[in-house]
mmCIF file of N, CA and C in Angstrom:
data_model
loop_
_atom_site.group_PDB
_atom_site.id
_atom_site.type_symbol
_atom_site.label_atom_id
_atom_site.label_comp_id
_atom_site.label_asym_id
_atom_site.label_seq_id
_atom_site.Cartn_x
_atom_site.Cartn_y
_atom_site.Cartn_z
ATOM 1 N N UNK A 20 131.740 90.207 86.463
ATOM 2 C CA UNK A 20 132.244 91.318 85.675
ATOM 3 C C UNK A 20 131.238 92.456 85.689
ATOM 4 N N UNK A 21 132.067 93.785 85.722
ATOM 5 C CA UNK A 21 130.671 94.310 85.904
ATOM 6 C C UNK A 21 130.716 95.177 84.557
ATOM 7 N N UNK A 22 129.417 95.392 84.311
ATOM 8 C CA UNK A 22 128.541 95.619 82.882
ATOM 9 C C UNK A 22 127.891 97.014 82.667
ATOM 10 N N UNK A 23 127.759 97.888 82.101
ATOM 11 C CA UNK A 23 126.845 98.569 81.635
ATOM 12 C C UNK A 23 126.877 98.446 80.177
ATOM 13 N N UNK A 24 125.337 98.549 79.716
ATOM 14 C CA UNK A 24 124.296 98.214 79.118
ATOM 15 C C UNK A 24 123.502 99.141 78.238
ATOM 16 N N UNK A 25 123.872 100.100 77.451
ATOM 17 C CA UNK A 25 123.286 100.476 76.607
ATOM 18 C C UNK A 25 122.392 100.119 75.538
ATOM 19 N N UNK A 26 121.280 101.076 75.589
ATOM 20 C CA UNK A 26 120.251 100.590 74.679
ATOM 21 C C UNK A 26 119.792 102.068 74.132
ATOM 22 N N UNK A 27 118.633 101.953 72.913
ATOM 23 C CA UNK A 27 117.539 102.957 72.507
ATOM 24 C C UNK A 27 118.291 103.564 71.333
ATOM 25 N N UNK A 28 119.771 103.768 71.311
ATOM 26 C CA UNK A 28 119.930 104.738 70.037
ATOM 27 C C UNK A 28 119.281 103.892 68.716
ATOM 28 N N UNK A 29 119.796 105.092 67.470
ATOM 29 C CA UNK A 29 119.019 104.447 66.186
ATOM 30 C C UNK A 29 119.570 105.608 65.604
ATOM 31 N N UNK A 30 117.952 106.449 64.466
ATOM 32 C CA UNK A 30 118.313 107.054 63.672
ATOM 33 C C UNK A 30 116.995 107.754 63.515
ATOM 34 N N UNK A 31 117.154 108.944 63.797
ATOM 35 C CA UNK A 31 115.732 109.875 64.052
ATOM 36 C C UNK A 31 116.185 111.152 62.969
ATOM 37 N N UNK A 32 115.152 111.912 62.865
ATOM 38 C CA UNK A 32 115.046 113.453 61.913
ATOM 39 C C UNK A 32 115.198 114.363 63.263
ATOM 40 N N UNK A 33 116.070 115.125 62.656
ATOM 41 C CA UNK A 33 115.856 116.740 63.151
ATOM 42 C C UNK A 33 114.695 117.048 63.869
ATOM 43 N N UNK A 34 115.036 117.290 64.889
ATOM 44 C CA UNK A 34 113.745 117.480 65.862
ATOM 45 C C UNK A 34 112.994 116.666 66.705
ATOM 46 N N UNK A 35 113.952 115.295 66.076
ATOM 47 C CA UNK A 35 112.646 114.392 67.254
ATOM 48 C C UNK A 35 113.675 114.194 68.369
ATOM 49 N N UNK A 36 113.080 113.164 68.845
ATOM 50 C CA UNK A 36 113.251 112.579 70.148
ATOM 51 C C UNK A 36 113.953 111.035 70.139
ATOM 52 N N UNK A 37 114.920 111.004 71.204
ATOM 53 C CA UNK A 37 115.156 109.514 71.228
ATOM 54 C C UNK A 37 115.585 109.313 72.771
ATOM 55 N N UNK A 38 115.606 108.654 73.799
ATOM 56 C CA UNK A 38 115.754 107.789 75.167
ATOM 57 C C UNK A 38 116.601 106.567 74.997
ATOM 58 N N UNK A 39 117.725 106.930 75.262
ATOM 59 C CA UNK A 39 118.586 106.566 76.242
ATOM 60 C C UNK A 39 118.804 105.717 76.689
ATOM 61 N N UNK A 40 118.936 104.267 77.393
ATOM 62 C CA UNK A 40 119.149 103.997 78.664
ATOM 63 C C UNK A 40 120.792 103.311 78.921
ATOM 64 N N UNK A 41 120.917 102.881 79.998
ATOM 65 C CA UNK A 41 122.092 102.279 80.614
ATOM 66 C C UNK A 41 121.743 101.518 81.232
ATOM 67 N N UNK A 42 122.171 100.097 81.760
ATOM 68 C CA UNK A 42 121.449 98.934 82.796
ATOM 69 C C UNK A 42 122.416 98.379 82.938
ATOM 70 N N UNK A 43 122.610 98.754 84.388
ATOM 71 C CA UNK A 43 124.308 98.328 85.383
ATOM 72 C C UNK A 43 124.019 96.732 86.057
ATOM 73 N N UNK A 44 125.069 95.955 86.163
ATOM 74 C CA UNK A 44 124.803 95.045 86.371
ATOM 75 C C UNK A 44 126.241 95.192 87.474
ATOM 76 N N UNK A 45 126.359 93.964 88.627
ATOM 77 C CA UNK A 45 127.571 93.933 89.674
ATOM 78 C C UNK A 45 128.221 95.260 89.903
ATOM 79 N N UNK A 46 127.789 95.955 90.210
ATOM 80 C CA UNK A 46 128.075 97.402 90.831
ATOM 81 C C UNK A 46 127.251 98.022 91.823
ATOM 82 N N UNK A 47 127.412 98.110 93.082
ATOM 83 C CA UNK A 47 126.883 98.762 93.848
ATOM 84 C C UNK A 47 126.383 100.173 93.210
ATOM 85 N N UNK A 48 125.048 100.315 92.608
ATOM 86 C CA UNK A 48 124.646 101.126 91.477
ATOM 87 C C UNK A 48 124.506 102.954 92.483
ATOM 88 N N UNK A 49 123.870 102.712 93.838
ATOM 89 C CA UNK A 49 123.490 104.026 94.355
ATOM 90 C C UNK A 49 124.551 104.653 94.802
ATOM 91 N N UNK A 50 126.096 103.878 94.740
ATOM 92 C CA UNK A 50 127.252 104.755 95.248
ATOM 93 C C UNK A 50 128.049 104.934 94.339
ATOM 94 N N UNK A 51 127.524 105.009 92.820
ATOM 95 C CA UNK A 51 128.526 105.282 91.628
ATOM 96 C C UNK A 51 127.494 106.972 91.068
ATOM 97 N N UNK A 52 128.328 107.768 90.792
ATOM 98 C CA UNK A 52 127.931 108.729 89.887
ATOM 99 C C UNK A 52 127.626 108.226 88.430
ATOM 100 N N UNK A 53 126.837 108.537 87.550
ATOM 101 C CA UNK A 53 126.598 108.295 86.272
ATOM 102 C C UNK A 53 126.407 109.617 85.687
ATOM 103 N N UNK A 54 126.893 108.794 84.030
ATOM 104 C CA UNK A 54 126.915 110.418 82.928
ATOM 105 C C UNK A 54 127.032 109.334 81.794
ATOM 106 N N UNK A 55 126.411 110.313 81.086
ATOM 107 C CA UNK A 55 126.478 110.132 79.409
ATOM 108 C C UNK A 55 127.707 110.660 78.848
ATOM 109 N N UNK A 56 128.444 110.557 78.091
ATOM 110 C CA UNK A 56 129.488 110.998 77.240
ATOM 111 C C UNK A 56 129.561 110.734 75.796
ATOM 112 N N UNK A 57 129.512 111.362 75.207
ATOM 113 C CA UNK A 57 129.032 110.933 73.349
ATOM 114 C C UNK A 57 130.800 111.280 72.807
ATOM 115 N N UNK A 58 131.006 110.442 71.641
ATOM 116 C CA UNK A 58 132.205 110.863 70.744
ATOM 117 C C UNK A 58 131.960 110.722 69.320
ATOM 118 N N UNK A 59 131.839 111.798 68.426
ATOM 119 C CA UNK A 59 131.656 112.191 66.932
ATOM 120 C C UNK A 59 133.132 111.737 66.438
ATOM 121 N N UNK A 60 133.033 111.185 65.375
ATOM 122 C CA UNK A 60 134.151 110.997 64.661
ATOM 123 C C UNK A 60 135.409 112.013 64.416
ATOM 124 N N UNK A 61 136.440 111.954 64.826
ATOM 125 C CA UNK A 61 137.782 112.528 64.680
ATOM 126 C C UNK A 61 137.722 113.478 65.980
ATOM 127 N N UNK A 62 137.139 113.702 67.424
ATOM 128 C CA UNK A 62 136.721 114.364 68.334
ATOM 129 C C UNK A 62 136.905 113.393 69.206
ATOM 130 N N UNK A 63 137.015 114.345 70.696
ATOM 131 C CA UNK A 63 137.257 113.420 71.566
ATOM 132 C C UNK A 63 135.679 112.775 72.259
ATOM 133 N N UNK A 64 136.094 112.246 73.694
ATOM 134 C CA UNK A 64 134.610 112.045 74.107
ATOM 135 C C UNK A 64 134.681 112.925 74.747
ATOM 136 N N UNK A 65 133.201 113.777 74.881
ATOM 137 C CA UNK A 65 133.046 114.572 75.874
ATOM 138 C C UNK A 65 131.866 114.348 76.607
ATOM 139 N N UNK A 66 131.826 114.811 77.692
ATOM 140 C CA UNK A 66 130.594 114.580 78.466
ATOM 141 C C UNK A 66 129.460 115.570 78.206
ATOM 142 N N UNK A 67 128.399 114.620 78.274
ATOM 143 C CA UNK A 67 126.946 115.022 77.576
ATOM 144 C C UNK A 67 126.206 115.590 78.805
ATOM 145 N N UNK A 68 126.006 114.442 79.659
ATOM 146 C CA UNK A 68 125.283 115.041 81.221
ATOM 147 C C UNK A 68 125.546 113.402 82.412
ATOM 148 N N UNK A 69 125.818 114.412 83.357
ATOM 149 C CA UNK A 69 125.776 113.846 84.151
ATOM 150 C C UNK A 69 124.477 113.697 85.688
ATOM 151 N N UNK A 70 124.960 112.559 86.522
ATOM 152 C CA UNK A 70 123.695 112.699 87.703
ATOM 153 C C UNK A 70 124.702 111.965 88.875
ATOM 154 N N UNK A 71 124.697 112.649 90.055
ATOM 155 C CA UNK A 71 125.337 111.966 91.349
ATOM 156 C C UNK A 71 124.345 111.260 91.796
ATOM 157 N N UNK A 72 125.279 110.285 92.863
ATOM 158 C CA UNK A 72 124.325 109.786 94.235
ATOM 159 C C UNK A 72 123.090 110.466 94.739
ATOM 160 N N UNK A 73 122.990 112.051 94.614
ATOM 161 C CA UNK A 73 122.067 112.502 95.291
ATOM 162 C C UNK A 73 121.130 112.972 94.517
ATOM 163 N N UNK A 74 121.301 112.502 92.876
ATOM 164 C CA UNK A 74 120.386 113.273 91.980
ATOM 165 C C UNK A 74 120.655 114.682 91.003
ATOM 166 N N UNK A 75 121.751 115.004 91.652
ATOM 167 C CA UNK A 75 121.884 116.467 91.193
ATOM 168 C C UNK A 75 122.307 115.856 89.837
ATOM 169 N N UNK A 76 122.402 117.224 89.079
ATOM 170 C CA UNK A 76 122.751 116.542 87.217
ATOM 171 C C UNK A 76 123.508 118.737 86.994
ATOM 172 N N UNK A 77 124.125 118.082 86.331
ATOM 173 C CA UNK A 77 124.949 118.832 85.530
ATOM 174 C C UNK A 77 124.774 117.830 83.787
ATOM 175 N N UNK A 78 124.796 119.616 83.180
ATOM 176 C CA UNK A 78 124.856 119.067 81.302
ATOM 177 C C UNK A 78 125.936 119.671 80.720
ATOM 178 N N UNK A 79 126.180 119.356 79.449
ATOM 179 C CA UNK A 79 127.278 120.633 78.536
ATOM 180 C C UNK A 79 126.181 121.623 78.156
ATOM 181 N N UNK A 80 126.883 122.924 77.722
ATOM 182 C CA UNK A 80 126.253 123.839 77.451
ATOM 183 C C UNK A 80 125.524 123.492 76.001
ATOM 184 N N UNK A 81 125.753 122.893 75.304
ATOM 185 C CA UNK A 81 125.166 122.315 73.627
ATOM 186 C C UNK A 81 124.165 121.553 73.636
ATOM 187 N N UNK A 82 123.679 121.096 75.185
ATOM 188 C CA UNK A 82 122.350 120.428 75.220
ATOM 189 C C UNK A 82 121.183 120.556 76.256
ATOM 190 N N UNK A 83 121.935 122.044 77.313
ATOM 191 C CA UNK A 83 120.825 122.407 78.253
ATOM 192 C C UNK A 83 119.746 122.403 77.226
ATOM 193 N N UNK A 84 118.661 122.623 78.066
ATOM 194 C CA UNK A 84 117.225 122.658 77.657
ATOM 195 C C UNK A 84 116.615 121.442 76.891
ATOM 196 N N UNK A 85 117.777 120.942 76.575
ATOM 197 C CA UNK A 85 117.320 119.774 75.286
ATOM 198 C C UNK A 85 116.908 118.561 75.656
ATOM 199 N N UNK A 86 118.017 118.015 76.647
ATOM 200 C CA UNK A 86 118.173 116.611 77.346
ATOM 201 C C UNK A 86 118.222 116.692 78.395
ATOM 202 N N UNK A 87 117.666 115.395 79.054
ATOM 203 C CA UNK A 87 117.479 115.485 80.937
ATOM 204 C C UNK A 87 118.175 114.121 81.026
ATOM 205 N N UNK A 88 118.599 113.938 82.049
ATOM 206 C CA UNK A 88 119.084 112.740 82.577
ATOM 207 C C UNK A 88 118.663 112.304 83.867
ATOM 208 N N UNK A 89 118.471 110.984 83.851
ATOM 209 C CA UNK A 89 118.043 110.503 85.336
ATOM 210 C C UNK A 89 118.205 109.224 85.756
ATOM 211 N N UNK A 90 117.748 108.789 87.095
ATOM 212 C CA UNK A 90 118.132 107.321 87.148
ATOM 213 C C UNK A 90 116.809 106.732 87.858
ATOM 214 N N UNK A 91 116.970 105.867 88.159
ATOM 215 C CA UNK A 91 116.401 104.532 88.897
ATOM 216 C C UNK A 91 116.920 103.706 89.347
ATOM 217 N N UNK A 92 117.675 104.175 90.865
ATOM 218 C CA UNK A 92 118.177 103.325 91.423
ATOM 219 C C UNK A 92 117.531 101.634 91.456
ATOM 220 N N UNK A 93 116.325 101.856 91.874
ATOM 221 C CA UNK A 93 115.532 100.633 92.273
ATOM 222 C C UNK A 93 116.053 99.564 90.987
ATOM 223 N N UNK A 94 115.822 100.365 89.318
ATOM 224 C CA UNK A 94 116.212 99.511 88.419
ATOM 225 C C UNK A 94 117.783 99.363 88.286
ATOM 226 N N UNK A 95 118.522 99.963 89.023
ATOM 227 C CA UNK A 95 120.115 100.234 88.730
ATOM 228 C C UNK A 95 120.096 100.521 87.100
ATOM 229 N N UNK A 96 119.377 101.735 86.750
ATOM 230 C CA UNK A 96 119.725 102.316 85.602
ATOM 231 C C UNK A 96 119.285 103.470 85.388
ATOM 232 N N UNK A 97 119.953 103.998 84.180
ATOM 233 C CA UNK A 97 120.636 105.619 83.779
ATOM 234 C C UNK A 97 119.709 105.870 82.604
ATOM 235 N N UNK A 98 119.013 107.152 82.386
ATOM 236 C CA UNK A 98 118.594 107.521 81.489
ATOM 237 C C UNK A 98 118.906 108.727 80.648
ATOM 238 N N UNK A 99 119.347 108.929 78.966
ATOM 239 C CA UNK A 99 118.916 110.438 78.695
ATOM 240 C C UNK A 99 117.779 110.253 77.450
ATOM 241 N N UNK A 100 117.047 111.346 78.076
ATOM 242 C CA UNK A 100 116.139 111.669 77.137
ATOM 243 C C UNK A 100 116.544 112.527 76.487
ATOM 244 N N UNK A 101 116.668 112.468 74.907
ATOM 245 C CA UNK A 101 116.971 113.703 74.129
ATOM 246 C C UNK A 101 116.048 114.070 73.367
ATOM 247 N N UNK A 102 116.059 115.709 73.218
ATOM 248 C CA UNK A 102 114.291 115.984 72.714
ATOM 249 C C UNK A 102 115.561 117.392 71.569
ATOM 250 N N UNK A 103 114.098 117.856 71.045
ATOM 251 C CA UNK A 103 114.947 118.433 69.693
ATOM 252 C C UNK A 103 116.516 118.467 68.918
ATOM 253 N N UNK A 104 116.550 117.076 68.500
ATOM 254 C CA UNK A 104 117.511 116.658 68.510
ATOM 255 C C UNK A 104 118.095 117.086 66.908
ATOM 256 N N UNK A 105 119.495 117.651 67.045
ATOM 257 C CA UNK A 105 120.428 118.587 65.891
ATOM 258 C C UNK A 105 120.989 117.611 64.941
ATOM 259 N N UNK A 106 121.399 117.719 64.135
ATOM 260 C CA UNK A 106 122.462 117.433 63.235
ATOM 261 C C UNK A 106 124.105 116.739 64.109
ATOM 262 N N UNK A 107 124.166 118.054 64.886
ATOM 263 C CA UNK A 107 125.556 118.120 65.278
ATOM 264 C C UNK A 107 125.192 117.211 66.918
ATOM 265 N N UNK A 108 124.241 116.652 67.231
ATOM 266 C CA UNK A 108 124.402 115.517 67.954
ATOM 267 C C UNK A 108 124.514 114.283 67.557
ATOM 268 N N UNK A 109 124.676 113.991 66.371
ATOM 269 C CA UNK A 109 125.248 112.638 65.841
ATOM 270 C C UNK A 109 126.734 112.329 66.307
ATOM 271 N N UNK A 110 126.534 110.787 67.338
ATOM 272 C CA UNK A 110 127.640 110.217 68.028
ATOM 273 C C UNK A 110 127.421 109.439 68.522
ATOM 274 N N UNK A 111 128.801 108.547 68.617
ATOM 275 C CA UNK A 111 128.048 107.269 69.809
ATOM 276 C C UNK A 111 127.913 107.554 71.381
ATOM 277 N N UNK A 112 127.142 107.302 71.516
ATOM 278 C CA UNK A 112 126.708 107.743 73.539
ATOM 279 C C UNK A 112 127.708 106.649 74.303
ATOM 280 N N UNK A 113 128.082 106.893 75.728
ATOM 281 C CA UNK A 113 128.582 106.091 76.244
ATOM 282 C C UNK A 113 128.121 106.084 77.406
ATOM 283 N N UNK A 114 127.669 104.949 78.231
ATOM 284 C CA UNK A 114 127.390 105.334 80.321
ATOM 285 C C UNK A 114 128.790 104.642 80.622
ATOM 286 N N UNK A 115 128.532 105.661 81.621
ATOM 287 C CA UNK A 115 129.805 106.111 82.049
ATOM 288 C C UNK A 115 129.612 105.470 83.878
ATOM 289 N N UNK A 116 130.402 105.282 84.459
ATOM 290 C CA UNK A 116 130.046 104.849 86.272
ATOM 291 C C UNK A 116 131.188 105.258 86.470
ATOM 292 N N UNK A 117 130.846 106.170 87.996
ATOM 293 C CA UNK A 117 132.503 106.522 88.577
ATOM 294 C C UNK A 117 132.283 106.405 90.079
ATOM 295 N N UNK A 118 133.341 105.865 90.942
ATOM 296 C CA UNK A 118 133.168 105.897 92.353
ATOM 297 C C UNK A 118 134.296 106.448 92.350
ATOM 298 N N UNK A 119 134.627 107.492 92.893
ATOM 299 C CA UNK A 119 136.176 108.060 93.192
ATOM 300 C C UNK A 119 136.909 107.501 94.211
ATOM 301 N N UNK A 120 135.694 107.156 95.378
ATOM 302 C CA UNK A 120 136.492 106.163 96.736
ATOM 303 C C UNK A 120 136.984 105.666 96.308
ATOM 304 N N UNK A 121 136.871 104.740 95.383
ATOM 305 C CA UNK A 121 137.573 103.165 94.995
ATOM 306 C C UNK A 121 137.901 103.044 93.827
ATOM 307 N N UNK A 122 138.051 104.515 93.208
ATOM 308 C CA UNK A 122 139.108 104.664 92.084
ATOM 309 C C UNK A 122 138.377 103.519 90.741
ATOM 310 N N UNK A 123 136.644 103.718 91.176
ATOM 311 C CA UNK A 123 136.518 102.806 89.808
ATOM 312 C C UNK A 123 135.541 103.520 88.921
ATOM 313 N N UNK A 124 135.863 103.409 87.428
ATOM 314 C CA UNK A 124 135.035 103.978 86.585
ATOM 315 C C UNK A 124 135.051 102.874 85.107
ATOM 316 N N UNK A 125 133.848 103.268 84.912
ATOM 317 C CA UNK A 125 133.391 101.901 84.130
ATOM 318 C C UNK A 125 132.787 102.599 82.618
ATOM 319 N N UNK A 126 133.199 101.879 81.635
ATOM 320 C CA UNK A 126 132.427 102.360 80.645
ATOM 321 C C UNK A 126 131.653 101.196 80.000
ATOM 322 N N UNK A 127 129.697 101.980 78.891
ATOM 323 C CA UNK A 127 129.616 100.582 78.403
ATOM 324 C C UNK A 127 129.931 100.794 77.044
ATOM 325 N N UNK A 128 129.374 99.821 76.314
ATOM 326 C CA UNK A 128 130.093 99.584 74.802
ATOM 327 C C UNK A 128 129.977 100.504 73.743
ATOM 328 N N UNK A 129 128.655 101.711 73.859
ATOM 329 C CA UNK A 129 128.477 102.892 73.047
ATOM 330 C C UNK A 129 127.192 101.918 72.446
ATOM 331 N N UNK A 130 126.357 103.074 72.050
ATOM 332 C CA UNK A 130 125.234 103.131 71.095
ATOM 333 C C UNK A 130 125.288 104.562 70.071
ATOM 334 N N UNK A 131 125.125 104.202 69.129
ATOM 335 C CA UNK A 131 124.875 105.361 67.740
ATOM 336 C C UNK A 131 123.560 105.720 67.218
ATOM 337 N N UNK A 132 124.069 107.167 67.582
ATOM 338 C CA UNK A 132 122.728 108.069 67.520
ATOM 339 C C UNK A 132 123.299 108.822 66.096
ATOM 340 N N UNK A 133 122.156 108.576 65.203
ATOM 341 C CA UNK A 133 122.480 109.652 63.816
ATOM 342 C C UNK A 133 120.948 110.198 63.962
ATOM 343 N N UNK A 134 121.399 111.637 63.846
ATOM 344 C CA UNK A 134 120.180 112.780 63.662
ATOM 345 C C UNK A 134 120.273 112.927 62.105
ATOM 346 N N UNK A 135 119.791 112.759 61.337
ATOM 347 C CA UNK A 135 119.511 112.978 59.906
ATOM 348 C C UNK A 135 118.129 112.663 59.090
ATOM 349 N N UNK A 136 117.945 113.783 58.041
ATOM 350 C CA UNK A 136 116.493 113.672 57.408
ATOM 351 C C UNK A 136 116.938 113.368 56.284
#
């Protein structure tokens, strides 16, 4: 079965920092695109940031500068680092895997991130 693996959320203040990860298991990991996607209560999910096969990364506009995303193939896993972190990023995160060849996209179970002081 194949798995992704979320870890790291919690519950940080305004301004700090929290990391991310994802850890793919039975998936050919270097030919899937990965992205983060967060969903706030009564909202849909939307995508947070993403990273292709080749590295490139695209973000939403509500978290340039803020958060980076990256991977490690070698570990078959996904990272976001989030740094001055808002109010209005409280949500559960999701990794996300997509191969379009083969029409497969995978989600894992969510982790909850609350920004509050």
């Amino acid at each position: 079965q194949v798995q992704l693996v979320e870890s790291g959320g919690g519950l940080v203040q305004p301004g700090g920092s929290l990391r991310l990860s994802c850890a793919a298991s039975r998936i050919s990991f270097n030919s899937f695109n990965m992205g983060w996607y967060r969903q706030a209560p009564g909202k849909q999910r939307k995508l947070v940031a993403a990273i292709n096969t080749g590295g490139g990364t695209n973000y939403a506009d509500s978290v340039k500068g803020r958060f980076t995303i990256s991977r490690d193939n070698a570990k078959n896993t996904v990272y976001l680092q989030m740094n001055s972190l808002k109010s209005e990023d409280t949500a559960v995160y999701y990794c996300n895997a997509h191969y379009t060849l083969i029409r497969a996209n995978y989600w894992g179970q969510g982790t909850q991130v609350t920004v509050s002081s």
